[in-house]
Amino acid sequence: MSEQANKTTCCFGLVAHVDAGKTTLSERLLVESNAIRKAGRVDDGDTVTDAEELEKARGITIFAGEARFSYGGRAFTLMDTPGHVDFSAETERALSVLDYCVLVISGTDGVQAHTRTLWRVLSLYQMPLFIFVTKMDYARKTEEELLSELRAEFGDECVSFSKKNADRDEEIALCDEELLKQYLESGEVSKGAIKDLIRKRLLFPVFFGSGMTGEGVPAFLTALAEYAEGLPNREEGARAGENHVEGHVLPEKCAAESLDDGFSATVYKVTHDADHNEWVRLRVTTGTLRPKDTVYLKDEPMKVQEIRYYMGGKAMKADILETGDVGTVSGLSGVRPGDILAGRDGKAEDRTGDAEAAEDRTGAAKAAKAYAFTPMMRYAVLLPEGMDPVKAMPFFKELAEEDPTLSVAWNSVIKKIEVGLMGEVQCEVFTALVKERFGLSIGLSAGTVPYRETIRKPVEGIGHYEPLKHYAEVHLLIEPLPLGEGIELSSDCPVEILSKNWQNQILCNLSEKQHLGVLTGSPLTDVRITLKSGRDHIKHTEGGDFREAAWRAVRQGLMKAESILLEPYVRFRLELPLPLLSRAMNDIRIRSGMFIPPMPTGSHAVLSGRGPLITFNEYAKEVASYSSGEGRFILENDGYDICHNPEEVIEKIGYNPDSDLENPAASIFCSHGAGLYVPWQEVDGMAHLESIFSPDKELSKKRNLEEADAGSYASSGAAGTSAGRNSSGATGTSAGRNSSGTLKSDRELEDLMLREFGPIRRKQYSDPKEVTVNGKPYESANRKTVLIIDGYNVIFAWEDLRELATLDIAAARERLILLTANYAAYSGSETVLVFDGYRVPGNTGEEQERDGIRVIYTKERESGDLYIEKFVDHLENGTFARVVTSDGMIQLTALRKNAVRVSSREFRTVLERADEEIAALLLKKRPEFRARLEETPVFDALLRLKETK
């Protein structure tokens, strides 16, 4: 061990089955190291590490507590972690910053059920390990018997350090072939060799003693000071392939990695104070940290405000945190457990490998990472009567920031907030914590299992999103994966068809959404989603278009697929007297479980197997009842498998995928200048690209490449039709609504709006009619009238302005302003003409008063659609509004906000009619104006009026 390693603080944690004596041992460690004068007792509620009121009231560890001490010239940070299985997630989060773990085993009970679970997780994390068998003053077994039990459970690497050095060294040497050769030559084992074996998990030192009396504790502390290193490289020390546990993907962690020579730290916990300010608990892995330092999270800078370290529940300010130190800092927002913080020198470092691997990691990595300990039950939050869930949600989100496994979410089916909890004890603690933190008295419903969904066979999903001035189409291949694989994303689309930037955008959009299945609305899992094809438009496509198309493609594929309902399964271990074995085997079969042949152990037998969580969740109480307390039934999460009663579950949940407005499967096409809602069943026939399963795939691919090179676009824009394939496979023109405001148009628009946005305030099925009073359009003298015009939509809808715009867009704008001002003066309406400045770099927006009308130029990244929507939304009650556009999405907004829709072509007719009326009025009152009129467009209008008459 280097001198620097000696100076680095060693961070170790105590883990154990509940009531094994872990907290009592932690108190004795602090007493023996002179960190505290007197050991507290759990029963008295005065222990250092169990400082929270909830912990004192229940006599168990709920939150990981920290304490600092020094021994043998070494600095240590001790973490006392929860032992109860309901709070195992808190223990697991602490593992990401620990150098070593001390597995505490009760000498009276030996290896217990949760001890085995902890061993699996520690193996999964490749955690170097010491073992301390406590309560030896009450033990019914000798040290030799307990050591034999440890070796039977965990292997011959468990070596007692209570033996004489000669005997101990021989057993240590047997743990490694190379070391055995050296031992046979020299007759001894060096301290360096012991440290190396412990770090590589080839040796697990075992100590015996008592946390209550202090027996064996000094020897353990001495060994810890001699053999434990600060920040060992755990990955280098782990044996390849050994102790691997399948079915879990570890959360990102960093116990020893560094970013260059600068600062880096690993976050393991987030807490909130009484004012709801975030405090981030972290461990510095390299460098130092001081108040007012700037740190980076994924290139985002944040400034540290205050630094503290804890001695149990007592917080003390610190001026600096050095390498290996554990501390708590304020000023960092948006940081979550598992995040890696870096200094300026290391903020750009790619921790995933070389550049090529970093580019391809999207397809190789799982879409979601899982903790080994995750809640197996979901509970609906029962809020106080009259409490708005919207107001309550931030409270639960704050708790979810501290404990991500809570998985707080809004269940749109039952209309309640749901949380994930491990069991009854955590339910009690959760409700008490909400009451203590927020003053909110809540209840919890009966627990339900969190179902998942997958598919049986590959399927193609197609999503098309084409309101006016938007365009995107996405084709996805959705394939089933083996159980437990999660969601994988990849791309197999030629860059000649769709650029790499758009492909990355689609994959990013797919990864940021939790996709729901169509059987019960449960999250989708165990599928590979591959981008196979797509199309954009050089002018109209924006990033959000591909988001809509990709999400709809996934949903459309699931609607066509054969879906499978999955439910959580558990592994169980049942220990009970032999006479009860027959009943237990029958109970397991009734509960749709399976088991291996029973193993007799004297007067008892052990049954091991697996089955659905929902059927075995309450079985432990039944075992305790019919075995008179002699039986022990232990459950452990075992991932997901096919649901044993899918028809019953689907019927009970009653999920209707067609009514899920947040997860639409339909697509939006463009027809006659307006958005056309196309149900998912008809999307395949109208898609602009060939199916990925088409027999003419190569020919289709070649044609698509040629179209891409030519810059073609399947939709004609303002007034074109969508060419596609109908359900019979024949090519044709999609039938849809026109933009003239007909009865059919209104009904289809309302249908689209109902599916996408919910109910509207009024129906609008009649054709628009022009009503005039004294030659002017009637708009009610008692109401304020406003005319809102989508400028560029009108320009590109009128042939003469469109031709002028190709030569000079500014001239086309001025021409429209002149025509609009003329009409505004005649009609008397307040007129707002909006021009989209969304893509003008640096544009700050502008508003002008031009000839009695307001001309608006929107700012950068603010579309005209959004401006019009906001403008209509903020109109005073009673205002009569007309919106001029052929953009389907703006028309939807107008319809929803109770405004009259006027298409761009209709508006041209209105202006021409107004010109005729103005010309007739002028000639009637002032015949001498004829000479002037002959030089203006109004004269043409007059001639048309006469010809008509």
Coordinates of C-alpha atoms in Angstrom, one line a residue, residues 611-856:
G611 CA -43.5 -18.4 -8.7
P612 CA -45.6 -15.3 -9.3
L613 CA -45.2 -12.6 -6.7
I614 CA -49.0 -11.9 -6.5
T615 CA -49.7 -15.5 -5.3
F616 CA -46.8 -15.8 -2.8
N617 CA -46.7 -12.2 -1.4
E618 CA -48.8 -13.1 1.7
Y619 CA -47.8 -16.7 2.0
A620 CA -45.2 -16.1 4.8
K621 CA -48.1 -15.3 7.2
E622 CA -49.8 -18.5 6.3
V623 CA -46.6 -20.5 6.8
A624 CA -46.1 -19.0 10.2
S625 CA -49.7 -19.9 11.1
Y626 CA -49.8 -23.6 10.1
S627 CA -46.3 -24.3 11.3
S628 CA -46.8 -22.7 14.7
G629 CA -43.9 -20.4 14.0
E630 CA -41.4 -23.1 13.1
G631 CA -41.5 -22.5 9.3
R632 CA -39.6 -19.7 7.6
F633 CA -40.6 -18.5 4.1
I634 CA -38.3 -16.1 2.4
L635 CA -38.9 -14.3 -0.9
E636 CA -36.5 -12.7 -3.3
N637 CA -37.2 -10.7 -6.5
D638 CA -36.5 -12.9 -9.6
G639 CA -37.4 -10.6 -12.5
Y640 CA -40.4 -10.9 -14.8
D641 CA -42.0 -13.9 -16.5
I642 CA -45.2 -14.6 -18.5
C643 CA -48.3 -13.8 -16.5
H644 CA -50.1 -16.9 -15.1
N645 CA -53.6 -15.4 -15.5
P646 CA -53.5 -12.8 -18.3
E647 CA -57.2 -12.8 -19.2
E648 CA -58.3 -12.1 -15.7
V649 CA -55.8 -9.3 -15.2
I650 CA -56.6 -7.6 -18.6
E651 CA -60.3 -7.7 -17.9
K652 CA -59.8 -6.4 -14.3
I653 CA -57.7 -3.4 -15.4
G654 CA -59.9 -2.6 -18.4
Y655 CA -57.4 -0.6 -20.3
N656 CA -58.6 0.9 -23.7
P657 CA -55.5 1.8 -25.8
D658 CA -57.7 3.8 -28.3
S659 CA -58.7 6.2 -25.6
D660 CA -55.2 6.8 -24.3
L661 CA -54.7 10.4 -25.5
E662 CA -51.1 10.5 -24.2
N663 CA -50.1 7.6 -26.3
P664 CA -51.7 7.9 -29.7
A665 CA -51.2 5.2 -32.3
A666 CA -52.8 7.2 -35.2
S667 CA -50.9 9.3 -37.6
I668 CA -51.4 12.8 -39.1
F669 CA -51.2 13.2 -42.8
C670 CA -51.7 16.3 -45.0
S671 CA -54.6 16.5 -47.3
H672 CA -55.7 19.6 -49.2
G673 CA -53.7 21.9 -47.0
A674 CA -54.9 20.6 -43.6
G675 CA -54.0 17.8 -41.2
L676 CA -55.8 14.5 -41.7
Y677 CA -56.3 12.1 -38.8
V678 CA -55.6 8.5 -39.9
P679 CA -56.4 5.6 -37.6
W680 CA -53.6 3.2 -36.9
Q681 CA -55.2 0.5 -38.9
E682 CA -55.0 2.6 -42.1
V683 CA -51.5 4.0 -41.7
D684 CA -49.7 1.1 -43.5
G685 CA -51.8 1.8 -46.6
M686 CA -51.1 5.6 -46.6
A687 CA -47.4 5.6 -45.6
H688 CA -45.1 7.4 -48.0
L689 CA -42.3 4.8 -47.7
E690 CA -42.5 1.1 -48.5
S691 CA -42.9 -1.4 -45.7
I692 CA -39.7 -2.9 -44.4
F693 CA -41.3 -6.3 -45.0
S694 CA -42.1 -5.5 -48.6
P695 CA -41.0 -8.2 -51.1
D696 CA -39.6 -5.5 -53.3
K697 CA -37.5 -4.1 -50.5
E698 CA -34.3 -3.6 -52.6
L699 CA -36.2 -1.9 -55.4
S700 CA -38.0 0.3 -52.9
K701 CA -34.7 1.2 -51.2
K702 CA -33.2 2.2 -54.6
R703 CA -36.2 4.3 -55.4
N704 CA -36.0 6.0 -52.0
L705 CA -32.3 6.8 -52.5
E706 CA -33.1 8.4 -55.9
E707 CA -35.9 10.4 -54.4
A708 CA -33.6 11.5 -51.5
D709 CA -31.0 12.6 -54.0
A710 CA -33.5 14.6 -55.9
G711 CA -34.9 16.3 -52.8
S712 CA -38.4 15.0 -53.4
Y713 CA -41.2 15.4 -51.0
A714 CA -44.3 13.2 -50.9
S715 CA -46.6 16.0 -49.8
S716 CA -47.3 19.1 -51.9
G717 CA -47.3 21.4 -48.9
A718 CA -50.2 23.9 -48.7
A719 CA -52.7 22.2 -50.9
G720 CA -51.2 19.0 -52.1
T721 CA -52.5 15.4 -51.6
S722 CA -50.7 12.6 -49.9
A723 CA -49.9 9.7 -52.2
G724 CA -49.8 6.4 -50.6
R725 CA -51.2 2.8 -50.7
N726 CA -54.7 2.0 -49.7
S727 CA -55.7 -1.1 -47.8
S728 CA -55.9 -3.2 -50.9
G729 CA -52.4 -2.4 -51.9
A730 CA -53.3 -0.2 -54.8
T731 CA -51.7 3.2 -55.2
G732 CA -54.1 6.1 -54.9
T733 CA -54.8 9.6 -53.6
S734 CA -55.8 9.8 -49.9
A735 CA -59.3 11.1 -49.5
G736 CA -59.5 13.8 -46.9
R737 CA -61.0 17.1 -46.0
N738 CA -60.5 20.3 -47.9
S739 CA -59.7 23.6 -46.3
S740 CA -62.8 25.5 -47.3
G741 CA -64.5 25.1 -43.9
T742 CA -67.1 22.6 -45.1
L743 CA -69.3 20.4 -42.9
K744 CA -67.0 17.4 -43.5
S745 CA -63.9 19.5 -42.7
D746 CA -65.3 20.6 -39.4
R747 CA -66.4 17.1 -38.3
E748 CA -63.0 15.7 -39.2
L749 CA -61.2 18.5 -37.4
E750 CA -63.3 18.0 -34.3
D751 CA -62.6 14.2 -34.4
L752 CA -58.9 14.9 -34.6
M753 CA -59.1 17.4 -31.8
L754 CA -61.1 15.1 -29.5
R755 CA -58.6 12.3 -29.9
E756 CA -55.6 14.5 -29.5
F757 CA -56.7 17.2 -27.0
G758 CA -60.0 16.2 -25.4
P759 CA -63.4 17.7 -25.6
I760 CA -64.1 21.2 -27.0
R761 CA -66.4 23.9 -25.8
R762 CA -68.8 24.0 -28.8
K763 CA -69.5 22.2 -32.0
Q764 CA -69.1 23.8 -35.4
Y765 CA -70.6 21.9 -38.2
S766 CA -72.1 24.6 -40.5
D767 CA -70.5 26.2 -43.5
P768 CA -69.2 29.7 -42.9
K769 CA -71.5 32.4 -44.2
E770 CA -70.8 36.0 -44.9
V771 CA -73.3 38.2 -43.2
T772 CA -73.3 41.9 -44.0
V773 CA -75.0 45.0 -42.6
N774 CA -74.9 48.2 -44.7
G775 CA -72.4 46.6 -47.1
K776 CA -70.0 45.6 -44.3
P777 CA -69.3 42.2 -42.7
Y778 CA -71.4 41.9 -39.5
E779 CA -69.3 41.1 -36.5
S780 CA -71.7 42.2 -33.7
A781 CA -71.5 45.8 -32.6
N782 CA -71.5 44.7 -29.0
R783 CA -68.3 42.7 -29.2
K784 CA -64.7 43.5 -29.8
T785 CA -63.6 41.9 -33.1
V786 CA -60.1 40.7 -33.8
L787 CA -58.6 39.3 -37.0
I788 CA -55.4 37.2 -36.7
I789 CA -53.6 36.3 -39.9
D790 CA -50.8 33.7 -40.3
G791 CA -48.7 35.8 -42.8
Y792 CA -46.4 33.3 -44.4
N793 CA -49.2 30.7 -44.7
V794 CA -51.2 33.2 -46.7
I795 CA -48.3 34.2 -48.9
F796 CA -47.5 30.7 -49.9
A797 CA -51.3 29.9 -50.4
W798 CA -51.8 32.7 -52.9
E799 CA -50.3 32.1 -56.3
D800 CA -49.4 35.7 -57.1
L801 CA -47.8 36.3 -53.6
R802 CA -46.0 32.9 -53.8
E803 CA -44.4 33.8 -57.2
L804 CA -43.4 37.2 -55.8
A805 CA -41.9 35.6 -52.7
T806 CA -39.6 33.5 -54.9
L807 CA -38.1 36.7 -56.2
D808 CA -38.3 38.9 -53.1
I809 CA -39.9 37.7 -49.8
A810 CA -39.8 41.2 -48.4
A811 CA -41.8 42.5 -51.3
A812 CA -44.4 39.7 -50.8
R813 CA -44.7 40.7 -47.1
E814 CA -45.2 44.4 -48.0
R815 CA -47.9 43.5 -50.6
L816 CA -49.8 41.4 -48.0
I817 CA -49.5 44.2 -45.4
L818 CA -51.0 46.7 -47.9
L819 CA -53.9 44.4 -48.8
T820 CA -54.6 43.6 -45.1
A821 CA -54.5 47.2 -44.0
N822 CA -56.9 48.1 -46.8
Y823 CA -59.4 45.4 -45.6
A824 CA -58.8 46.3 -41.9
A825 CA -59.8 50.0 -42.5
Y826 CA -62.9 48.8 -44.3
S827 CA -64.0 46.2 -41.8
G828 CA -63.1 48.0 -38.7
S829 CA -61.6 44.9 -37.1
E830 CA -58.5 45.0 -34.9
T831 CA -56.0 43.2 -37.2
V832 CA -52.8 41.3 -36.2
L833 CA -50.6 40.0 -39.0
V834 CA -48.0 37.4 -37.7
F835 CA -44.8 36.5 -39.5
D836 CA -42.7 33.5 -38.3
G837 CA -39.2 34.4 -37.3
Y838 CA -38.5 31.0 -35.7
R839 CA -35.3 30.2 -37.7
V840 CA -33.8 33.7 -37.8
P841 CA -30.6 33.5 -35.7
G842 CA -30.4 36.1 -33.0
N843 CA -33.9 37.4 -33.8
T844 CA -35.4 39.1 -30.7
G845 CA -38.8 39.7 -32.3
E846 CA -40.5 42.9 -33.3
E847 CA -43.9 44.5 -33.3
Q848 CA -44.9 47.4 -35.7
E849 CA -47.9 49.6 -36.2
R850 CA -48.4 49.7 -40.0
D851 CA -51.4 51.6 -41.5
G852 CA -53.7 50.7 -38.7
I853 CA -52.7 47.1 -38.2
R854 CA -50.2 45.3 -35.9
V855 CA -47.4 43.5 -37.7
I856 CA -45.7 40.9 -35.5

